[in-house]
Amino acid sequence: MTGHLRVGFIGAGLMGHGMAKNLIGKGFPLTIMGNRNRQPIDHLVSLGAAEVASPRAVAESSDLVFLCLPNSGIVDRIVLGADGIIEAARDGLIVADSTTADPGETKRIGAALREKGAAMLDTPLTMTPKEAESGTLNVLVGGAESDLETARPAIESFGKNIFHVGPLGAAHSLKLINNFMSMSMVALFAEAVTTARKADVSIAGLHEVISAGALNNGLFQKVMDWPLKQDASGLQFAIENALKDVGYYNRVAADTGSTALIGAIVQQIYALANAQGEGKTHVPKLMDVMGRLNGL
């Protein structure tokens, strides 16, 4: 199958570079679209990728196109805009969107592609750029089983675990629920550390006690590397992205008629940090923002 499935990739950033590199390594003919950050693009071209100038050109050269983009607005432009993928859509083309995206938008874009005979999968990811480079990502998939089976050999080049979770949009919904849970926990840890500091509780002591009990988890350890070691590299996720994802989560909750009381509060916490100019800051440093709010 590898020799016959032509793959396209749009969005070779922090996550996308590793995914695309592994596709090339597994022998897939790869067509990519350049972006302003030339370093990952030039590296992929040096490995054998063909670079083209438009989403339409990527689709024309591909049977399967992966997207790994910042948000649904950009996905809309890449797929449905001028010179977009839609202009080369045809029977047999599959678009797999690994963006952390709005499921409602995913369904709308998928319907537009279906009118042209093309199919869509939502293929969001969990883990980090490190796992993207090593080809050990978790990949959530929404869409038709037959389309997943066509795309599976390519997904397996960068994914260790593949979870088919339902129809188109279900994977993006699950990714947002996952991110809501993790970003809520980060906010909880940040508030707890702030309160501990104001109450003259040793942060090392807080860490030691939680690490020995049922509340301990990998996310706690990554976040606590910041106050203990001044190392925020374990969770390289920007506050502005947390705000976007929790906002999308709240939209999913609203669309389904679900109450999202915690989601609303967590969105406001990240909105406050973003409004203070901390959007590019990695989320473990949210505790610095909370500290300043509390006079620390």
PDB file of C-alpha atoms in Angstrom:
ATOM      1  CA  MET A   1       0.000   0.000   0.000  1.00  0.00           C
ATOM      2  CA  THR A   2       2.836   2.374   0.850  1.00  0.00           C
ATOM      3  CA  GLY A   3       3.981   2.660  -2.731  1.00  0.00           C
ATOM      4  CA  HIS A   4       0.512   3.523  -4.022  1.00  0.00           C
ATOM      5  CA  LEU A   5      -0.878   5.997  -1.472  1.00  0.00           C
ATOM      6  CA  ARG A   6       0.296   9.503  -2.304  1.00  0.00           C
ATOM      7  CA  VAL A   7       0.211  11.723   0.765  1.00  0.00           C
ATOM      8  CA  GLY A   8      -0.017  15.499   1.139  1.00  0.00           C
ATOM      9  CA  PHE A   9       0.742  17.538   4.258  1.00  0.00           C
ATOM     10  CA  ILE A  10      -0.218  21.103   5.122  1.00  0.00           C
ATOM     11  CA  GLY A  11       0.963  22.527   8.441  1.00  0.00           C
ATOM     12  CA  ALA A  12       4.487  21.227   9.063  1.00  0.00           C
ATOM     13  CA  GLY A  13       4.962  23.042  12.370  1.00  0.00           C
ATOM     14  CA  LEU A  14       5.928  21.739  15.806  1.00  0.00           C
ATOM     15  CA  MET A  15       3.727  18.639  15.509  1.00  0.00           C
ATOM     16  CA  GLY A  16       3.458  18.431  11.745  1.00  0.00           C
ATOM     17  CA  HIS A  17       7.187  18.252  11.024  1.00  0.00           C
ATOM     18  CA  GLY A  18       7.604  15.004  12.931  1.00  0.00           C
ATOM     19  CA  MET A  19       4.500  13.485  11.361  1.00  0.00           C
ATOM     20  CA  ALA A  20       5.643  14.400   7.855  1.00  0.00           C
ATOM     21  CA  LYS A  21       9.191  13.189   8.517  1.00  0.00           C
ATOM     22  CA  ASN A  22       7.854   9.785   9.560  1.00  0.00           C
ATOM     23  CA  LEU A  23       5.632   9.566   6.475  1.00  0.00           C
ATOM     24  CA  ILE A  24       8.717  10.059   4.295  1.00  0.00           C
ATOM     25  CA  GLY A  25      10.655   7.553   6.395  1.00  0.00           C
ATOM     26  CA  LYS A  26       7.986   4.906   5.779  1.00  0.00           C
ATOM     27  CA  GLY A  27       8.210   5.416   2.030  1.00  0.00           C
ATOM     28  CA  PHE A  28       5.133   7.515   1.300  1.00  0.00           C
ATOM     29  CA  PRO A  29       5.524   9.954  -1.612  1.00  0.00           C
ATOM     30  CA  LEU A  30       4.938  13.275   0.177  1.00  0.00           C
ATOM     31  CA  THR A  31       3.814  16.656  -1.161  1.00  0.00           C
ATOM     32  CA  ILE A  32       3.933  19.608   1.247  1.00  0.00           C
ATOM     33  CA  MET A  33       2.908  23.243   1.160  1.00  0.00           C
ATOM     34  CA  GLY A  34       5.482  25.751   2.352  1.00  0.00           C
ATOM     35  CA  ASN A  35       4.957  28.252   5.155  1.00  0.00           C
ATOM     36  CA  ARG A  36       6.777  31.237   6.640  1.00  0.00           C
ATOM     37  CA  ASN A  37       8.909  29.072   8.918  1.00  0.00           C
ATOM     38  CA  ARG A  38      11.297  27.621   6.361  1.00  0.00           C
ATOM     39  CA  GLN A  39      13.333  25.366   8.652  1.00  0.00           C
ATOM     40  CA  PRO A  40      10.936  22.374   8.830  1.00  0.00           C
ATOM     41  CA  ILE A  41       9.952  22.765   5.164  1.00  0.00           C
ATOM     42  CA  ASP A  42      13.554  22.839   3.953  1.00  0.00           C
ATOM     43  CA  HIS A  43      14.373  19.782   6.070  1.00  0.00           C
ATOM     44  CA  LEU A  44      11.432  17.812   4.665  1.00  0.00           C
ATOM     45  CA  VAL A  45      12.401  18.772   1.099  1.00  0.00           C
ATOM     46  CA  SER A  46      15.944  17.584   1.826  1.00  0.00           C
ATOM     47  CA  LEU A  47      14.443  14.221   2.840  1.00  0.00           C
ATOM     48  CA  GLY A  48      12.561  13.927  -0.450  1.00  0.00           C
ATOM     49  CA  ALA A  49       9.286  15.823  -0.063  1.00  0.00           C
ATOM     50  CA  ALA A  50       7.992  17.836  -3.012  1.00  0.00           C
ATOM     51  CA  GLU A  51       7.005  21.419  -2.167  1.00  0.00           C
ATOM     52  CA  VAL A  52       4.095  23.162  -3.897  1.00  0.00           C
ATOM     53  CA  ALA A  53       2.565  26.602  -3.467  1.00  0.00           C
ATOM     54  CA  SER A  54      -1.148  26.006  -2.793  1.00  0.00           C
ATOM     55  CA  PRO A  55      -3.562  23.650  -1.038  1.00  0.00           C
ATOM     56  CA  ARG A  56      -5.094  22.848  -4.411  1.00  0.00           C
ATOM     57  CA  ALA A  57      -1.702  21.734  -5.727  1.00  0.00           C
ATOM     58  CA  VAL A  58      -1.186  19.516  -2.673  1.00  0.00           C
ATOM     59  CA  ALA A  59      -4.568  17.860  -3.260  1.00  0.00           C
ATOM     60  CA  GLU A  60      -3.928  17.401  -6.968  1.00  0.00           C
ATOM     61  CA  SER A  61      -0.791  15.373  -6.175  1.00  0.00           C
ATOM     62  CA  SER A  62      -2.278  13.348  -3.291  1.00  0.00           C
ATOM     63  CA  ASP A  63      -4.748  10.603  -2.422  1.00  0.00           C
ATOM     64  CA  LEU A  64      -4.669  11.548   1.273  1.00  0.00           C
ATOM     65  CA  VAL A  65      -4.020  15.063   2.650  1.00  0.00           C
ATOM     66  CA  PHE A  66      -3.185  15.661   6.317  1.00  0.00           C
ATOM     67  CA  LEU A  67      -3.854  19.058   7.885  1.00  0.00           C
ATOM     68  CA  CYS A  68      -2.174  20.136  11.131  1.00  0.00           C
ATOM     69  CA  LEU A  69      -3.153  23.785  11.542  1.00  0.00           C
ATOM     70  CA  PRO A  70      -3.724  26.305  14.357  1.00  0.00           C
ATOM     71  CA  ASN A  71      -7.544  26.531  14.268  1.00  0.00           C
ATOM     72  CA  SER A  72     -10.757  25.877  12.353  1.00  0.00           C
ATOM     73  CA  GLY A  73     -10.702  29.277  10.640  1.00  0.00           C
ATOM     74  CA  ILE A  74      -7.436  28.399   8.920  1.00  0.00           C
ATOM     75  CA  VAL A  75      -8.730  24.909   8.041  1.00  0.00           C
ATOM     76  CA  ASP A  76     -11.738  26.562   6.394  1.00  0.00           C
ATOM     77  CA  ARG A  77      -9.481  28.800   4.330  1.00  0.00           C
ATOM     78  CA  ILE A  78      -7.146  25.955   3.320  1.00  0.00           C
ATOM     79  CA  VAL A  79      -9.975  23.612   2.303  1.00  0.00           C
ATOM     80  CA  LEU A  80     -12.735  25.902   1.011  1.00  0.00           C
ATOM     81  CA  GLY A  81     -10.908  29.130   0.138  1.00  0.00           C
ATOM     82  CA  ALA A  82      -9.469  30.333  -3.171  1.00  0.00           C
ATOM     83  CA  ASP A  83      -7.013  27.785  -4.603  1.00  0.00           C
ATOM     84  CA  GLY A  84      -8.110  25.479  -1.773  1.00  0.00           C
ATOM     85  CA  ILE A  85      -8.312  21.709  -1.534  1.00  0.00           C
ATOM     86  CA  ILE A  86     -11.978  21.817  -2.593  1.00  0.00           C
ATOM     87  CA  GLU A  87     -10.886  22.886  -6.090  1.00  0.00           C
ATOM     88  CA  ALA A  88      -9.095  19.545  -6.536  1.00  0.00           C
ATOM     89  CA  ALA A  89     -11.627  17.438  -4.594  1.00  0.00           C
ATOM     90  CA  ARG A  90     -12.712  14.242  -6.327  1.00  0.00           C
ATOM     91  CA  ASP A  91     -13.795  10.663  -5.705  1.00  0.00           C
ATOM     92  CA  GLY A  92     -11.133   8.858  -3.693  1.00  0.00           C
ATOM     93  CA  LEU A  93      -9.508  11.917  -2.091  1.00  0.00           C
ATOM     94  CA  ILE A  94      -9.419  11.842   1.715  1.00  0.00           C
ATOM     95  CA  VAL A  95      -8.700  14.906   3.868  1.00  0.00           C
ATOM     96  CA  ALA A  96      -7.530  14.021   7.406  1.00  0.00           C
ATOM     97  CA  ASP A  97      -7.619  16.975   9.794  1.00  0.00           C
ATOM     98  CA  SER A  98      -5.244  16.686  12.768  1.00  0.00           C
ATOM     99  CA  THR A  99      -5.984  20.250  13.900  1.00  0.00           C
ATOM    100  CA  THR A 100      -7.518  20.677  17.354  1.00  0.00           C
ATOM    101  CA  ALA A 101     -10.662  22.024  15.750  1.00  0.00           C
ATOM    102  CA  ASP A 102     -14.310  22.950  16.285  1.00  0.00           C
ATOM    103  CA  PRO A 103     -16.342  19.769  15.529  1.00  0.00           C
ATOM    104  CA  GLY A 104     -19.224  21.810  14.123  1.00  0.00           C
ATOM    105  CA  GLU A 105     -16.878  23.383  11.581  1.00  0.00           C
ATOM    106  CA  THR A 106     -15.364  19.960  10.823  1.00  0.00           C
ATOM    107  CA  LYS A 107     -18.797  18.570   9.942  1.00  0.00           C
ATOM    108  CA  ARG A 108     -19.584  21.586   7.741  1.00  0.00           C
ATOM    109  CA  ILE A 109     -16.277  21.308   5.859  1.00  0.00           C
ATOM    110  CA  GLY A 110     -16.719  17.535   5.533  1.00  0.00           C
ATOM    111  CA  ALA A 111     -20.158  18.027   3.981  1.00  0.00           C
ATOM    112  CA  ALA A 112     -18.709  20.446   1.402  1.00  0.00           C
ATOM    113  CA  LEU A 113     -16.026  17.903   0.485  1.00  0.00           C
ATOM    114  CA  ARG A 114     -18.623  15.116   0.192  1.00  0.00           C
ATOM    115  CA  GLU A 115     -20.520  17.160  -2.396  1.00  0.00           C
ATOM    116  CA  LYS A 116     -17.380  16.926  -4.556  1.00  0.00           C
ATOM    117  CA  GLY A 117     -16.954  13.181  -3.923  1.00  0.00           C
ATOM    118  CA  ALA A 118     -14.103  13.529  -1.397  1.00  0.00           C
ATOM    119  CA  ALA A 119     -14.113  12.170   2.163  1.00  0.00           C
ATOM    120  CA  MET A 120     -12.954  13.653   5.460  1.00  0.00           C
ATOM    121  CA  LEU A 121     -11.594  12.202   8.681  1.00  0.00           C
ATOM    122  CA  ASP A 122     -10.889  14.117  11.882  1.00  0.00           C
ATOM    123  CA  THR A 123      -7.571  12.812  13.207  1.00  0.00           C
ATOM    124  CA  PRO A 124      -6.544  14.940  16.226  1.00  0.00           C
ATOM    125  CA  LEU A 125      -3.516  13.933  18.271  1.00  0.00           C
ATOM    126  CA  THR A 126      -2.512  13.538  21.870  1.00  0.00           C
ATOM    127  CA  MET A 127       1.071  13.676  23.187  1.00  0.00           C
ATOM    128  CA  THR A 128       3.743  16.236  22.211  1.00  0.00           C
ATOM    129  CA  PRO A 129       6.156  17.187  19.401  1.00  0.00           C
ATOM    130  CA  LYS A 130       8.622  14.709  20.941  1.00  0.00           C
ATOM    131  CA  GLU A 131       6.240  11.816  20.181  1.00  0.00           C
ATOM    132  CA  ALA A 132       5.509  13.281  16.745  1.00  0.00           C
ATOM    133  CA  GLU A 133       9.230  13.063  15.948  1.00  0.00           C
ATOM    134  CA  SER A 134       9.496   9.507  17.300  1.00  0.00           C
ATOM    135  CA  GLY A 135       6.309   8.366  15.531  1.00  0.00           C
ATOM    136  CA  THR A 136       4.522   7.377  18.757  1.00  0.00           C
ATOM    137  CA  LEU A 137       1.520   9.724  18.849  1.00  0.00           C
ATOM    138  CA  ASN A 138      -1.975   8.734  19.923  1.00  0.00           C
ATOM    139  CA  VAL A 139      -4.373   9.435  17.053  1.00  0.00           C
ATOM    140  CA  LEU A 140      -8.123   9.822  17.588  1.00  0.00           C
ATOM    141  CA  VAL A 141     -10.176   9.221  14.437  1.00  0.00           C
ATOM    142  CA  GLY A 142     -13.706  10.229  13.508  1.00  0.00           C
ATOM    143  CA  GLY A 143     -15.287   9.265  10.197  1.00  0.00           C
ATOM    144  CA  ALA A 144     -16.155   6.252   8.079  1.00  0.00           C
ATOM    145  CA  GLU A 145     -14.414   2.964   8.889  1.00  0.00           C
ATOM    146  CA  SER A 146     -13.602   2.419   5.186  1.00  0.00           C
ATOM    147  CA  ASP A 147     -11.826   5.792   4.950  1.00  0.00           C
ATOM    148  CA  LEU A 148      -9.849   5.021   8.110  1.00  0.00           C
ATOM    149  CA  GLU A 149      -8.719   1.694   6.661  1.00  0.00           C
ATOM    150  CA  THR A 150      -7.486   3.467   3.526  1.00  0.00           C
ATOM    151  CA  ALA A 151      -5.601   6.033   5.607  1.00  0.00           C
ATOM    152  CA  ARG A 152      -4.443   3.634   8.344  1.00  0.00           C
ATOM    153  CA  PRO A 153      -1.026   2.707   6.819  1.00  0.00           C
ATOM    154  CA  ALA A 154      -0.115   6.408   6.657  1.00  0.00           C
ATOM    155  CA  ILE A 155      -1.449   7.160  10.146  1.00  0.00           C
ATOM    156  CA  GLU A 156       0.547   4.212  11.520  1.00  0.00           C
ATOM    157  CA  SER A 157       3.761   5.879  10.327  1.00  0.00           C
ATOM    158  CA  PHE A 158       3.431   8.508  13.071  1.00  0.00           C
ATOM    159  CA  GLY A 159       0.831   6.973  15.417  1.00  0.00           C
ATOM    160  CA  LYS A 160       1.475   4.296  18.011  1.00  0.00           C
ATOM    161  CA  ASN A 161      -2.194   4.006  19.029  1.00  0.00           C
ATOM    162  CA  ILE A 162      -5.162   4.669  16.734  1.00  0.00           C
ATOM    163  CA  PHE A 163      -8.606   5.044  18.306  1.00  0.00           C
ATOM    164  CA  HIS A 164     -11.691   5.080  16.054  1.00  0.00           C
ATOM    165  CA  VAL A 165     -14.157   6.957  18.284  1.00  0.00           C
ATOM    166  CA  GLY A 166     -17.196   7.560  16.063  1.00  0.00           C
ATOM    167  CA  PRO A 167     -18.469   9.505  13.036  1.00  0.00           C
ATOM    168  CA  LEU A 168     -16.913  12.659  11.612  1.00  0.00           C
ATOM    169  CA  GLY A 169     -16.513  15.256  14.380  1.00  0.00           C
ATOM    170  CA  ALA A 170     -16.420  12.749  17.253  1.00  0.00           C
ATOM    171  CA  ALA A 171     -12.620  12.720  17.420  1.00  0.00           C
ATOM    172  CA  HIS A 172     -12.401  16.507  17.518  1.00  0.00           C
ATOM    173  CA  SER A 173     -15.039  16.511  20.287  1.00  0.00           C
ATOM    174  CA  LEU A 174     -13.084  13.932  22.296  1.00  0.00           C
ATOM    175  CA  LYS A 175      -9.815  15.847  21.820  1.00  0.00           C
ATOM    176  CA  LEU A 176     -11.489  18.983  23.180  1.00  0.00           C
ATOM    177  CA  ILE A 177     -12.876  17.080  26.174  1.00  0.00           C
ATOM    178  CA  ASN A 178      -9.367  15.712  26.775  1.00  0.00           C
ATOM    179  CA  ASN A 179      -7.835  19.190  26.547  1.00  0.00           C
ATOM    180  CA  PHE A 180     -10.546  20.711  28.752  1.00  0.00           C
ATOM    181  CA  MET A 181      -9.726  18.154  31.434  1.00  0.00           C
ATOM    182  CA  SER A 182      -5.968  18.732  31.223  1.00  0.00           C
ATOM    183  CA  MET A 183      -6.157  22.551  31.071  1.00  0.00           C
ATOM    184  CA  SER A 184      -8.613  22.570  33.988  1.00  0.00           C
ATOM    185  CA  MET A 185      -6.124  20.517  35.991  1.00  0.00           C
ATOM    186  CA  VAL A 186      -3.315  22.945  35.106  1.00  0.00           C
ATOM    187  CA  ALA A 187      -5.484  25.837  36.343  1.00  0.00           C
ATOM    188  CA  LEU A 188      -6.273  23.894  39.527  1.00  0.00           C
ATOM    189  CA  PHE A 189      -2.578  23.215  40.181  1.00  0.00           C
ATOM    190  CA  ALA A 190      -1.741  26.883  39.556  1.00  0.00           C
ATOM    191  CA  GLU A 191      -4.365  28.050  42.039  1.00  0.00           C
ATOM    192  CA  ALA A 192      -3.239  25.483  44.618  1.00  0.00           C
ATOM    193  CA  VAL A 193       0.398  26.599  44.351  1.00  0.00           C
ATOM    194  CA  THR A 194      -0.642  30.254  44.664  1.00  0.00           C
ATOM    195  CA  THR A 195      -2.702  29.554  47.785  1.00  0.00           C
ATOM    196  CA  ALA A 196       0.140  27.471  49.254  1.00  0.00           C
ATOM    197  CA  ARG A 197       2.579  30.351  48.757  1.00  0.00           C
ATOM    198  CA  LYS A 198       0.220  32.820  50.447  1.00  0.00           C
ATOM    199  CA  ALA A 199      -0.322  30.360  53.321  1.00  0.00           C
ATOM    200  CA  ASP A 200       3.457  29.905  53.818  1.00  0.00           C
ATOM    201  CA  VAL A 201       3.250  26.245  52.756  1.00  0.00           C
ATOM    202  CA  SER A 202       6.448  24.798  51.292  1.00  0.00           C
ATOM    203  CA  ILE A 203       5.976  24.177  47.562  1.00  0.00           C
ATOM    204  CA  ALA A 204       8.428  21.281  47.826  1.00  0.00           C
ATOM    205  CA  GLY A 205       6.281  19.925  50.648  1.00  0.00           C
ATOM    206  CA  LEU A 206       3.113  20.296  48.563  1.00  0.00           C
ATOM    207  CA  HIS A 207       4.810  18.392  45.757  1.00  0.00           C
ATOM    208  CA  GLU A 208       6.026  15.660  48.082  1.00  0.00           C
ATOM    209  CA  VAL A 209       2.606  15.087  49.671  1.00  0.00           C
ATOM    210  CA  ILE A 210       0.645  15.036  46.372  1.00  0.00           C
ATOM    211  CA  SER A 211       3.275  12.811  44.722  1.00  0.00           C
ATOM    212  CA  ALA A 212       2.723  10.197  47.438  1.00  0.00           C
ATOM    213  CA  GLY A 213      -1.057  10.067  47.101  1.00  0.00           C
ATOM    214  CA  ALA A 214      -3.966   9.394  44.748  1.00  0.00           C
ATOM    215  CA  LEU A 215      -3.815  12.902  43.242  1.00  0.00           C
ATOM    216  CA  ASN A 216      -0.408  12.269  41.686  1.00  0.00           C
ATOM    217  CA  ASN A 217      -0.257  12.103  37.891  1.00  0.00           C
ATOM    218  CA  GLY A 218       2.078  12.864  35.011  1.00  0.00           C
ATOM    219  CA  LEU A 219       0.513  16.256  34.317  1.00  0.00           C
ATOM    220  CA  PHE A 220       1.038  17.351  37.935  1.00  0.00           C
ATOM    221  CA  GLN A 221       4.712  16.396  37.707  1.00  0.00           C
ATOM    222  CA  LYS A 222       5.197  18.349  34.467  1.00  0.00           C
ATOM    223  CA  VAL A 223       3.497  21.469  35.833  1.00  0.00           C
ATOM    224  CA  MET A 224       5.374  21.347  39.146  1.00  0.00           C
ATOM    225  CA  ASP A 225       8.725  21.368  37.341  1.00  0.00           C
ATOM    226  CA  TRP A 226       8.109  25.100  36.873  1.00  0.00           C
ATOM    227  CA  PRO A 227       7.908  26.288  40.517  1.00  0.00           C
ATOM    228  CA  LEU A 228      10.428  23.699  41.702  1.00  0.00           C
ATOM    229  CA  LYS A 229      13.023  23.794  38.900  1.00  0.00           C
ATOM    230  CA  GLN A 230      12.060  26.815  36.754  1.00  0.00           C
ATOM    231  CA  ASP A 231      11.582  24.319  33.893  1.00  0.00           C
ATOM    232  CA  ALA A 232       8.416  24.723  31.810  1.00  0.00           C
ATOM    233  CA  SER A 233       9.640  22.543  28.931  1.00  0.00           C
ATOM    234  CA  GLY A 234       7.648  19.490  30.014  1.00  0.00           C
ATOM    235  CA  LEU A 235       4.382  21.079  28.867  1.00  0.00           C
ATOM    236  CA  GLN A 236       5.056  23.256  25.833  1.00  0.00           C
ATOM    237  CA  PHE A 237       1.497  24.432  25.282  1.00  0.00           C
ATOM    238  CA  ALA A 238       0.662  28.114  25.005  1.00  0.00           C
ATOM    239  CA  ILE A 239      -1.965  29.873  27.122  1.00  0.00           C
ATOM    240  CA  GLU A 240      -3.580  31.234  23.936  1.00  0.00           C
ATOM    241  CA  ASN A 241      -4.013  27.661  22.660  1.00  0.00           C
ATOM    242  CA  ALA A 242      -5.504  26.594  25.984  1.00  0.00           C
ATOM    243  CA  LEU A 243      -7.979  29.471  25.687  1.00  0.00           C
ATOM    244  CA  LYS A 244      -8.898  28.425  22.137  1.00  0.00           C
ATOM    245  CA  ASP A 245      -9.380  24.771  23.055  1.00  0.00           C
ATOM    246  CA  VAL A 246     -11.447  25.399  26.191  1.00  0.00           C
ATOM    247  CA  GLY A 247     -13.542  27.850  24.178  1.00  0.00           C
ATOM    248  CA  TYR A 248     -14.157  25.173  21.539  1.00  0.00           C
ATOM    249  CA  TYR A 249     -15.010  22.706  24.323  1.00  0.00           C
ATOM    250  CA  ASN A 250     -17.616  25.104  25.700  1.00  0.00           C
ATOM    251  CA  ARG A 251     -19.075  25.439  22.194  1.00  0.00           C
ATOM    252  CA  VAL A 252     -19.412  21.637  22.002  1.00  0.00           C
ATOM    253  CA  ALA A 253     -21.134  21.625  25.398  1.00  0.00           C
ATOM    254  CA  ALA A 254     -23.508  24.407  24.308  1.00  0.00           C
ATOM    255  CA  ASP A 255     -24.306  22.667  20.996  1.00  0.00           C
ATOM    256  CA  THR A 256     -25.217  19.467  22.836  1.00  0.00           C
ATOM    257  CA  GLY A 257     -27.197  21.231  25.571  1.00  0.00           C
ATOM    258  CA  SER A 258     -24.737  20.119  28.244  1.00  0.00           C
ATOM    259  CA  THR A 259     -24.018  22.256  31.306  1.00  0.00           C
ATOM    260  CA  ALA A 260     -20.363  23.312  31.431  1.00  0.00           C
ATOM    261  CA  LEU A 261     -20.003  25.244  34.665  1.00  0.00           C
ATOM    262  CA  ILE A 262     -16.333  24.378  35.171  1.00  0.00           C
ATOM    263  CA  GLY A 263     -15.590  24.967  31.498  1.00  0.00           C
ATOM    264  CA  ALA A 264     -16.918  28.526  31.700  1.00  0.00           C
ATOM    265  CA  ILE A 265     -14.714  29.337  34.698  1.00  0.00           C
ATOM    266  CA  VAL A 266     -11.603  27.755  33.196  1.00  0.00           C
ATOM    267  CA  GLN A 267     -12.126  29.687  29.948  1.00  0.00           C
ATOM    268  CA  GLN A 268     -12.216  32.935  31.918  1.00  0.00           C
ATOM    269  CA  ILE A 269      -8.996  32.030  33.761  1.00  0.00           C
ATOM    270  CA  TYR A 270      -7.120  31.594  30.483  1.00  0.00           C
ATOM    271  CA  ALA A 271      -8.859  34.645  28.965  1.00  0.00           C
ATOM    272  CA  LEU A 272      -7.583  36.724  31.886  1.00  0.00           C
ATOM    273  CA  ALA A 273      -4.023  35.467  31.425  1.00  0.00           C
ATOM    274  CA  ASN A 274      -4.247  36.081  27.677  1.00  0.00           C
ATOM    275  CA  ALA A 275      -5.563  39.616  28.248  1.00  0.00           C
ATOM    276  CA  GLN A 276      -2.489  40.308  30.393  1.00  0.00           C
ATOM    277  CA  GLY A 277      -0.270  39.582  27.388  1.00  0.00           C
ATOM    278  CA  GLU A 278       0.661  36.036  28.422  1.00  0.00           C
ATOM    279  CA  GLY A 279      -0.818  34.262  25.377  1.00  0.00           C
ATOM    280  CA  LYS A 280       2.523  32.931  24.106  1.00  0.00           C
ATOM    281  CA  THR A 281       3.531  31.774  27.614  1.00  0.00           C
ATOM    282  CA  HIS A 282       3.481  28.038  28.303  1.00  0.00           C
ATOM    283  CA  VAL A 283       0.663  26.951  30.608  1.00  0.00           C
ATOM    284  CA  PRO A 284       2.793  25.894  33.640  1.00  0.00           C
ATOM    285  CA  LYS A 285       3.531  29.620  34.057  1.00  0.00           C
ATOM    286  CA  LEU A 286      -0.171  30.295  34.645  1.00  0.00           C
ATOM    287  CA  MET A 287       0.749  30.142  38.338  1.00  0.00           C
ATOM    288  CA  ASP A 288       2.920  33.261  37.821  1.00  0.00           C
ATOM    289  CA  VAL A 289      -0.125  35.115  36.475  1.00  0.00           C
ATOM    290  CA  MET A 290      -2.206  33.967  39.439  1.00  0.00           C
ATOM    291  CA  GLY A 291       0.597  34.931  41.780  1.00  0.00           C
ATOM    292  CA  ARG A 292       0.657  38.494  40.448  1.00  0.00           C
ATOM    293  CA  LEU A 293      -3.126  38.720  40.783  1.00  0.00           C
ATOM    294  CA  ASN A 294      -2.684  37.793  44.436  1.00  0.00           C
ATOM    295  CA  GLY A 295       0.086  40.275  45.163  1.00  0.00           C
ATOM    296  CA  LEU A 296       2.981  37.799  45.033  1.00  0.00           C
TER     297      LEU A 296
END
